[in-house]
């Protein structure tokens, strides 16, 4: 599977991430020119996890993103549908409660988490709207959601340059550092075809989330969307 326009079958996407699990974090660091570290810090600030809170980190991969939440004293559940990612994460963070789960059918009871978050994973879900509804279901009333996802640069000239980078420079760079460069061709195309900031905000509202807002990072390459469960 190399084209974002193809139907995103969960087993195909999971298999793709299984293949890149071992070097996934390093590859992301290289391809984002180190920006992924800054983005993770901004996510941690937005989630604002507090001691004893329950936080769901969906599409957590190897749980690199989960560490900042855990450092606050929160109870963090890293969840992913890629068993390869979970195995790699468990090697690095043996103490964390890694959980296998599909974003559209989360293996958790209603109203469990104080905060739910997903970084760079929502666009890979088979049914985005169902995932947003599932995240709503497992969040406590008054709880919050933070989505960090690639988006659309707001300045038109930069948007053109960025799209050229995605489609021309990223695949060759991925071939140099990744064990499965075709996966990054798919990822580049999924970024290009993803809804813009207002469209994703509307989908959050459609799933029931209130007080929906977003903030652009790195000129809109990435956007942080937030919402609250009433």
Short mmCIF file of C-alpha atoms in Angstrom, two decimals:
data_model
loop_
_atom_site.label_atom_id
_atom_site.label_comp_id
_atom_site.label_asym_id
_atom_site.label_seq_id
_atom_site.Cartn_x
_atom_site.Cartn_y
_atom_site.Cartn_z
CA UNK A 1 0.00 0.00 0.00
CA UNK A 2 1.70 3.17 -1.18
CA UNK A 3 -1.11 5.56 -2.06
CA UNK A 4 -3.17 7.50 0.43
CA UNK A 5 -6.14 7.33 -1.92
CA UNK A 6 -6.39 3.58 -1.37
CA UNK A 7 -8.78 2.36 1.29
CA UNK A 8 -6.80 2.27 4.54
CA UNK A 9 -7.27 -1.31 5.68
CA UNK A 10 -6.16 -1.64 9.31
CA UNK A 11 -4.11 -4.80 8.82
CA UNK A 12 -2.18 -3.21 5.94
CA UNK A 13 -1.36 -0.04 7.89
CA UNK A 14 -0.42 -2.07 10.98
CA UNK A 15 1.88 -4.26 8.90
CA UNK A 16 3.53 -1.18 7.41
CA UNK A 17 4.31 0.17 10.88
CA UNK A 18 5.51 -3.24 12.06
CA UNK A 19 8.14 -3.09 9.32
CA UNK A 20 9.53 0.30 10.38
CA UNK A 21 9.20 -0.06 14.17
CA UNK A 22 12.87 -0.56 15.03
CA UNK A 23 14.13 2.68 13.44
CA UNK A 24 10.87 4.64 13.41
CA UNK A 25 11.84 7.28 15.98
CA UNK A 26 15.27 7.87 14.42
CA UNK A 27 13.75 8.14 10.94
CA UNK A 28 11.19 10.68 12.10
CA UNK A 29 13.91 12.74 13.73
CA UNK A 30 15.91 12.81 10.49
CA UNK A 31 13.00 13.48 8.13
CA UNK A 32 11.53 16.25 10.30
CA UNK A 33 14.97 17.87 10.74
CA UNK A 34 14.56 17.47 14.50
CA UNK A 35 11.24 19.30 14.62
CA UNK A 36 9.41 16.24 15.98
CA UNK A 37 11.06 16.83 19.37
CA UNK A 38 9.62 20.34 19.55
CA UNK A 39 6.20 19.10 18.47
CA UNK A 40 6.19 16.48 21.23
CA UNK A 41 6.98 19.17 23.80
CA UNK A 42 4.06 21.25 22.59
CA UNK A 43 1.76 18.24 22.83
CA UNK A 44 2.87 17.64 26.42
CA UNK A 45 2.09 21.28 27.27
CA UNK A 46 -1.33 21.08 25.64
CA UNK A 47 -2.28 17.81 27.37
CA UNK A 48 -1.09 19.23 30.68
CA UNK A 49 -1.14 15.86 32.41
CA UNK A 50 -1.28 15.99 36.20
CA UNK A 51 -0.39 13.50 38.95
CA UNK A 52 -2.79 10.53 39.20
CA UNK A 53 -4.66 11.47 36.03
CA UNK A 54 -5.33 8.71 33.50
CA UNK A 55 -4.03 9.55 30.03
CA UNK A 56 -4.60 7.54 26.86
CA UNK A 57 -1.80 7.97 24.32
CA UNK A 58 -3.32 6.51 21.15
CA UNK A 59 -1.13 5.55 18.21
CA UNK A 60 1.69 5.76 20.74
CA UNK A 61 4.06 3.58 18.74
CA UNK A 62 7.11 2.89 20.88
CA UNK A 63 5.77 5.27 23.56
CA UNK A 64 8.32 8.01 22.96
CA UNK A 65 5.45 10.49 23.21
CA UNK A 66 4.16 8.86 26.41
CA UNK A 67 7.26 9.61 28.46
CA UNK A 68 6.45 13.30 28.97
CA UNK A 69 3.01 12.44 30.36
CA UNK A 70 4.36 9.77 32.67
CA UNK A 71 7.00 12.18 34.00
CA UNK A 72 4.23 14.31 35.52
CA UNK A 73 3.00 11.42 37.66
CA UNK A 74 0.03 10.61 35.42
CA UNK A 75 -0.94 7.00 34.68
CA UNK A 76 -0.35 6.66 30.94
CA UNK A 77 -1.64 3.89 28.67
CA UNK A 78 0.27 3.70 25.36
CA UNK A 79 -2.08 2.10 22.82
CA UNK A 80 -1.36 1.11 19.22
CA UNK A 81 -2.59 -1.38 16.65
CA UNK A 82 0.93 -2.22 15.45
CA UNK A 83 2.24 -5.14 17.47
CA UNK A 84 5.71 -4.46 16.08
CA UNK A 85 5.64 -0.95 17.54
CA UNK A 86 4.37 -2.24 20.88
CA UNK A 87 7.05 -4.91 21.10
CA UNK A 88 9.78 -2.39 20.31
CA UNK A 89 8.35 0.00 22.90
CA UNK A 90 8.15 -2.71 25.56
CA UNK A 91 11.87 -3.41 25.10
CA UNK A 92 12.63 0.23 25.89
CA UNK A 93 10.00 0.91 28.57
CA UNK A 94 9.24 -2.41 30.26
CA UNK A 95 7.22 -0.79 33.03
CA UNK A 96 4.60 0.83 30.81
CA UNK A 97 1.15 -0.80 30.26
CA UNK A 98 1.34 -1.16 26.48
CA UNK A 99 -2.06 -2.08 25.03
CA UNK A 100 -2.98 -3.32 21.57
CA UNK A 101 -6.07 -1.62 20.23
CA UNK A 102 -7.89 -0.36 17.14
CA UNK A 103 -8.78 3.34 17.31
CA UNK A 104 -12.28 2.58 16.02
CA UNK A 105 -12.94 -0.09 18.67
CA UNK A 106 -10.96 0.91 21.74
CA UNK A 107 -10.59 -1.83 24.40
CA UNK A 108 -11.58 0.47 27.27
CA UNK A 109 -14.75 1.15 29.23
CA UNK A 110 -16.73 4.36 28.96
CA UNK A 111 -15.49 7.53 30.66
CA UNK A 112 -12.13 6.17 31.87
CA UNK A 113 -9.56 8.80 30.90
CA UNK A 114 -8.99 12.37 32.03
CA UNK A 115 -7.17 13.13 28.78
CA UNK A 116 -6.80 11.41 25.42
CA UNK A 117 -4.24 12.27 22.80
CA UNK A 118 -3.06 11.05 19.43
CA UNK A 119 -0.01 12.32 17.55
CA UNK A 120 0.57 11.70 13.85
CA UNK A 121 -1.76 8.72 13.85
CA UNK A 122 -5.27 9.92 13.17
CA UNK A 123 -4.77 10.20 9.42
CA UNK A 124 -3.83 6.51 9.32
CA UNK A 125 -7.08 5.35 10.91
CA UNK A 126 -9.58 3.57 8.66
CA UNK A 127 -12.55 5.65 9.90
CA UNK A 128 -11.49 9.03 11.31
CA UNK A 129 -14.94 10.02 12.54
CA UNK A 130 -15.48 6.73 14.35
CA UNK A 131 -12.09 7.14 16.06
CA UNK A 132 -13.06 10.63 17.26
CA UNK A 133 -16.32 9.21 18.64
CA UNK A 134 -14.46 6.38 20.37
CA UNK A 135 -12.05 8.83 21.97
CA UNK A 136 -15.06 10.80 23.15
CA UNK A 137 -16.63 7.66 24.62
CA UNK A 138 -13.62 6.71 26.75
CA UNK A 139 -13.06 10.28 28.04
CA UNK A 140 -14.56 11.45 31.34
CA UNK A 141 -17.01 14.38 31.28
CA UNK A 142 -14.87 17.51 31.42
CA UNK A 143 -11.92 15.57 30.03
CA UNK A 144 -9.85 16.80 27.11
CA UNK A 145 -8.51 15.70 23.77
CA UNK A 146 -5.31 16.84 22.05
CA UNK A 147 -4.59 15.87 18.46
CA UNK A 148 -1.22 16.58 16.89
CA UNK A 149 -1.26 15.94 13.18
CA UNK A 150 0.40 17.08 10.00
CA UNK A 151 -1.68 19.79 8.37
CA UNK A 152 -1.58 22.50 5.72
CA UNK A 153 0.93 25.40 5.84
CA UNK A 154 -0.93 28.69 6.00
CA UNK A 155 1.38 30.70 3.72
CA UNK A 156 0.77 29.70 0.09
CA UNK A 157 4.39 29.98 -1.19
CA UNK A 158 5.66 27.90 1.73
CA UNK A 159 2.84 25.39 1.20
CA UNK A 160 4.06 24.84 -2.36
CA UNK A 161 7.66 24.30 -1.23
CA UNK A 162 6.52 21.95 1.54
CA UNK A 163 4.42 19.84 -0.83
CA UNK A 164 7.40 19.55 -3.16
CA UNK A 165 9.54 18.36 -0.25
CA UNK A 166 6.98 15.74 0.72
CA UNK A 167 6.62 14.27 -2.73
CA UNK A 168 10.15 14.71 -4.12
CA UNK A 169 12.67 14.89 -1.28
CA UNK A 170 11.09 12.77 1.44
CA UNK A 171 11.04 9.41 -0.42
CA UNK A 172 14.77 9.52 -1.31
CA UNK A 173 15.61 10.59 2.24
CA UNK A 174 13.48 7.73 3.59
CA UNK A 175 15.35 5.25 1.39
CA UNK A 176 18.59 6.32 3.07
CA UNK A 177 17.40 5.87 6.67
CA UNK A 178 14.37 3.56 6.70
CA UNK A 179 14.02 -0.19 6.33
CA UNK A 180 10.76 0.34 4.44
CA UNK A 181 10.91 3.52 2.32
CA UNK A 182 7.61 2.70 0.58
CA UNK A 183 5.92 3.28 3.92
CA UNK A 184 7.12 6.87 3.84
CA UNK A 185 5.81 7.36 0.32
CA UNK A 186 2.40 6.40 1.70
CA UNK A 187 2.87 8.68 4.70
CA UNK A 188 3.83 11.61 2.48
CA UNK A 189 0.73 11.15 0.36
CA UNK A 190 -1.49 10.74 3.41
CA UNK A 191 -0.18 14.08 4.72
CA UNK A 192 -0.89 15.80 1.41
CA UNK A 193 -4.45 14.46 1.26
CA UNK A 194 -5.35 15.10 4.92
CA UNK A 195 -8.10 17.68 5.75
CA UNK A 196 -6.98 21.20 6.64
CA UNK A 197 -7.27 22.76 10.10
CA UNK A 198 -10.90 24.02 9.91
CA UNK A 199 -12.07 20.72 8.37
CA UNK A 200 -10.56 18.64 11.17
CA UNK A 201 -12.06 21.02 13.75
CA UNK A 202 -15.48 20.47 12.18
CA UNK A 203 -15.04 16.70 12.43
CA UNK A 204 -14.17 17.00 16.11
CA UNK A 205 -17.32 19.00 16.69
CA UNK A 206 -19.30 16.43 14.72
CA UNK A 207 -18.05 13.72 17.09
CA UNK A 208 -19.40 15.66 20.07
CA UNK A 209 -16.35 17.56 21.28
CA UNK A 210 -16.89 21.13 22.50
CA UNK A 211 -14.59 24.16 22.84
CA UNK A 212 -12.71 22.98 19.76
CA UNK A 213 -9.71 25.08 18.79
CA UNK A 214 -6.40 24.64 17.02
CA UNK A 215 -2.94 26.15 16.98
CA UNK A 216 -0.44 25.94 14.13
CA UNK A 217 3.14 24.81 14.65
CA UNK A 218 6.00 25.38 12.20
CA UNK A 219 3.86 27.52 9.93
CA UNK A 220 1.02 25.01 9.79
CA UNK A 221 3.08 21.97 8.86
CA UNK A 222 1.63 20.59 12.09
CA UNK A 223 -1.52 21.64 13.93
CA UNK A 224 -2.58 21.00 17.53
CA UNK A 225 -6.34 20.54 17.84
CA UNK A 226 -7.98 20.56 21.24
CA UNK A 227 -11.45 19.90 22.58
CA UNK A 228 -13.38 19.11 25.75
CA UNK A 229 -15.99 16.48 26.49
CA UNK A 230 -19.07 18.20 27.93
#
